[in-house]
Amino acid sequence: MATTYKVLGQSNPTAASDTTLYTVPASTETVVSTITVANLGTSGTFRIAVRPAGATIANEHYIAYNVSVNANDSITFTLGVTLQATDVITVRASNAFFAFQAFGSEIA
């Protein structure tokens, strides 16, 4: 099995819209080491969810929910989350000034 260390996903989602940050490819496992959230403008809140096998988003999927971030500030999560093929990381922000990045390893 080959391991590839990489930027898994980057997104600047539309305000108040669930957006896919990363989907694990077929025949692949992933370890998400870090997710960063940068607020590029007005204070607001964000959400991060992990949806096993792309399930419809539900309360049990959230790893962060309506977390406040001041204007021009950022938060870094060091996680070590393990994902299987077709698992999805979904992000959402209260305004369009948030940027999300996921970093980790794909094992194929």
CSV table of C-alpha atoms in Angstrom, one decimal:
chain,number,residue,atom,x,y,z
A,1,MET,CA,0.0,0.0,0.0
A,2,ALA,CA,1.3,3.4,-1.0
A,3,THR,CA,0.9,6.4,1.3
A,4,THR,CA,0.6,9.9,-0.1
A,5,TYR,CA,0.9,13.0,2.1
A,6,LYS,CA,-1.1,15.9,0.7
A,7,VAL,CA,-3.5,18.7,0.9
A,8,LEU,CA,-6.8,16.8,1.0
A,9,GLY,CA,-9.1,19.7,0.3
A,10,GLN,CA,-9.5,23.5,0.4
A,11,SER,CA,-12.8,25.4,0.3
A,12,ASN,CA,-14.2,28.9,0.7
A,13,PRO,CA,-17.9,28.0,0.9
A,14,THR,CA,-20.9,30.1,0.2
A,15,ALA,CA,-22.5,31.4,3.4
A,16,ALA,CA,-24.8,29.0,5.2
A,17,SER,CA,-24.3,26.2,2.7
A,18,ASP,CA,-23.1,22.7,3.5
A,19,THR,CA,-20.1,22.2,1.3
A,20,THR,CA,-17.9,19.1,0.7
A,21,LEU,CA,-14.3,19.7,1.8
A,22,TYR,CA,-13.1,16.2,1.0
A,23,THR,CA,-14.4,12.8,-0.1
A,24,VAL,CA,-12.2,9.7,0.3
A,25,PRO,CA,-11.6,8.1,-3.1
A,26,ALA,CA,-12.6,4.5,-3.8
A,27,SER,CA,-10.1,1.9,-2.6
A,28,THR,CA,-8.5,4.4,-0.3
A,29,GLU,CA,-8.2,5.0,3.4
A,30,THR,CA,-7.3,8.5,4.7
A,31,VAL,CA,-5.9,9.9,7.9
A,32,VAL,CA,-6.8,13.6,8.4
A,33,SER,CA,-4.0,15.1,10.5
A,34,THR,CA,-5.1,18.7,10.5
A,35,ILE,CA,-8.0,20.9,9.6
A,36,THR,CA,-7.6,24.7,9.6
A,37,VAL,CA,-10.3,27.3,9.6
A,38,ALA,CA,-9.4,30.9,8.7
A,39,ASN,CA,-11.8,33.8,9.0
A,40,LEU,CA,-10.9,36.3,6.4
A,41,GLY,CA,-13.4,38.9,7.3
A,42,THR,CA,-16.4,39.5,9.6
A,43,SER,CA,-16.8,37.5,12.8
A,44,GLY,CA,-18.9,34.4,12.4
A,45,THR,CA,-19.4,30.7,13.1
A,46,PHE,CA,-18.6,27.4,11.4
A,47,ARG,CA,-19.4,23.7,11.4
A,48,ILE,CA,-17.4,20.6,10.4
A,49,ALA,CA,-19.0,17.2,10.0
A,50,VAL,CA,-17.7,13.7,9.1
A,51,ARG,CA,-20.3,11.7,7.1
A,52,PRO,CA,-19.5,8.0,7.0
A,53,ALA,CA,-20.1,6.6,3.4
A,54,GLY,CA,-21.6,10.0,2.4
A,55,ALA,CA,-24.6,9.6,4.7
A,56,THR,CA,-27.1,12.4,4.9
A,57,ILE,CA,-25.8,15.0,7.5
A,58,ALA,CA,-27.1,14.4,11.0
A,59,ASN,CA,-26.3,15.6,14.5
A,60,GLU,CA,-24.0,12.7,15.3
A,61,HIS,CA,-21.6,13.7,12.4
A,62,TYR,CA,-20.4,17.0,13.8
A,63,ILE,CA,-16.9,17.4,15.2
A,64,ALA,CA,-17.4,21.2,15.5
A,65,TYR,CA,-20.8,23.0,15.6
A,66,ASN,CA,-21.3,26.7,15.4
A,67,VAL,CA,-17.8,27.5,16.7
A,68,SER,CA,-17.2,31.3,16.9
A,69,VAL,CA,-14.2,32.8,15.2
A,70,ASN,CA,-13.4,36.5,15.4
A,71,ALA,CA,-12.6,38.5,12.3
A,72,ASN,CA,-9.1,37.9,10.8
A,73,ASP,CA,-8.5,35.0,13.2
A,74,SER,CA,-8.0,31.2,12.7
A,75,ILE,CA,-8.4,27.9,14.4
A,76,THR,CA,-6.4,24.7,13.9
A,77,PHE,CA,-7.6,21.2,14.7
A,78,THR,CA,-5.0,18.5,15.1
A,79,LEU,CA,-7.1,15.4,14.8
A,80,GLY,CA,-5.8,12.1,13.4
A,81,VAL,CA,-9.3,11.2,12.1
A,82,THR,CA,-9.4,8.0,10.1
A,83,LEU,CA,-11.7,7.7,7.2
A,84,GLN,CA,-12.7,4.9,4.8
A,85,ALA,CA,-13.6,5.1,1.1
A,86,THR,CA,-16.6,7.4,0.3
A,87,ASP,CA,-16.5,9.1,3.8
A,88,VAL,CA,-17.0,12.8,3.4
A,89,ILE,CA,-15.9,15.9,5.4
A,90,THR,CA,-18.5,18.6,5.1
A,91,VAL,CA,-18.0,22.3,6.2
A,92,ARG,CA,-20.4,25.2,6.6
A,93,ALA,CA,-19.9,28.8,7.6
A,94,SER,CA,-22.2,31.6,8.7
A,95,ASN,CA,-20.6,34.0,6.1
A,96,ALA,CA,-18.5,33.7,2.9
A,97,PHE,CA,-15.3,34.9,4.7
A,98,PHE,CA,-14.2,31.4,5.9
A,99,ALA,CA,-11.5,29.3,4.3
A,100,PHE,CA,-11.1,25.6,5.3
A,101,GLN,CA,-8.1,23.3,4.6
A,102,ALA,CA,-7.6,19.6,5.4
A,103,PHE,CA,-4.2,18.0,5.4
A,104,GLY,CA,-3.3,14.3,5.8
A,105,SER,CA,-2.4,11.0,4.2
A,106,GLU,CA,-4.2,8.9,1.6
A,107,ILE,CA,-3.4,5.1,1.8
A,108,ALA,CA,-4.1,3.2,-1.4
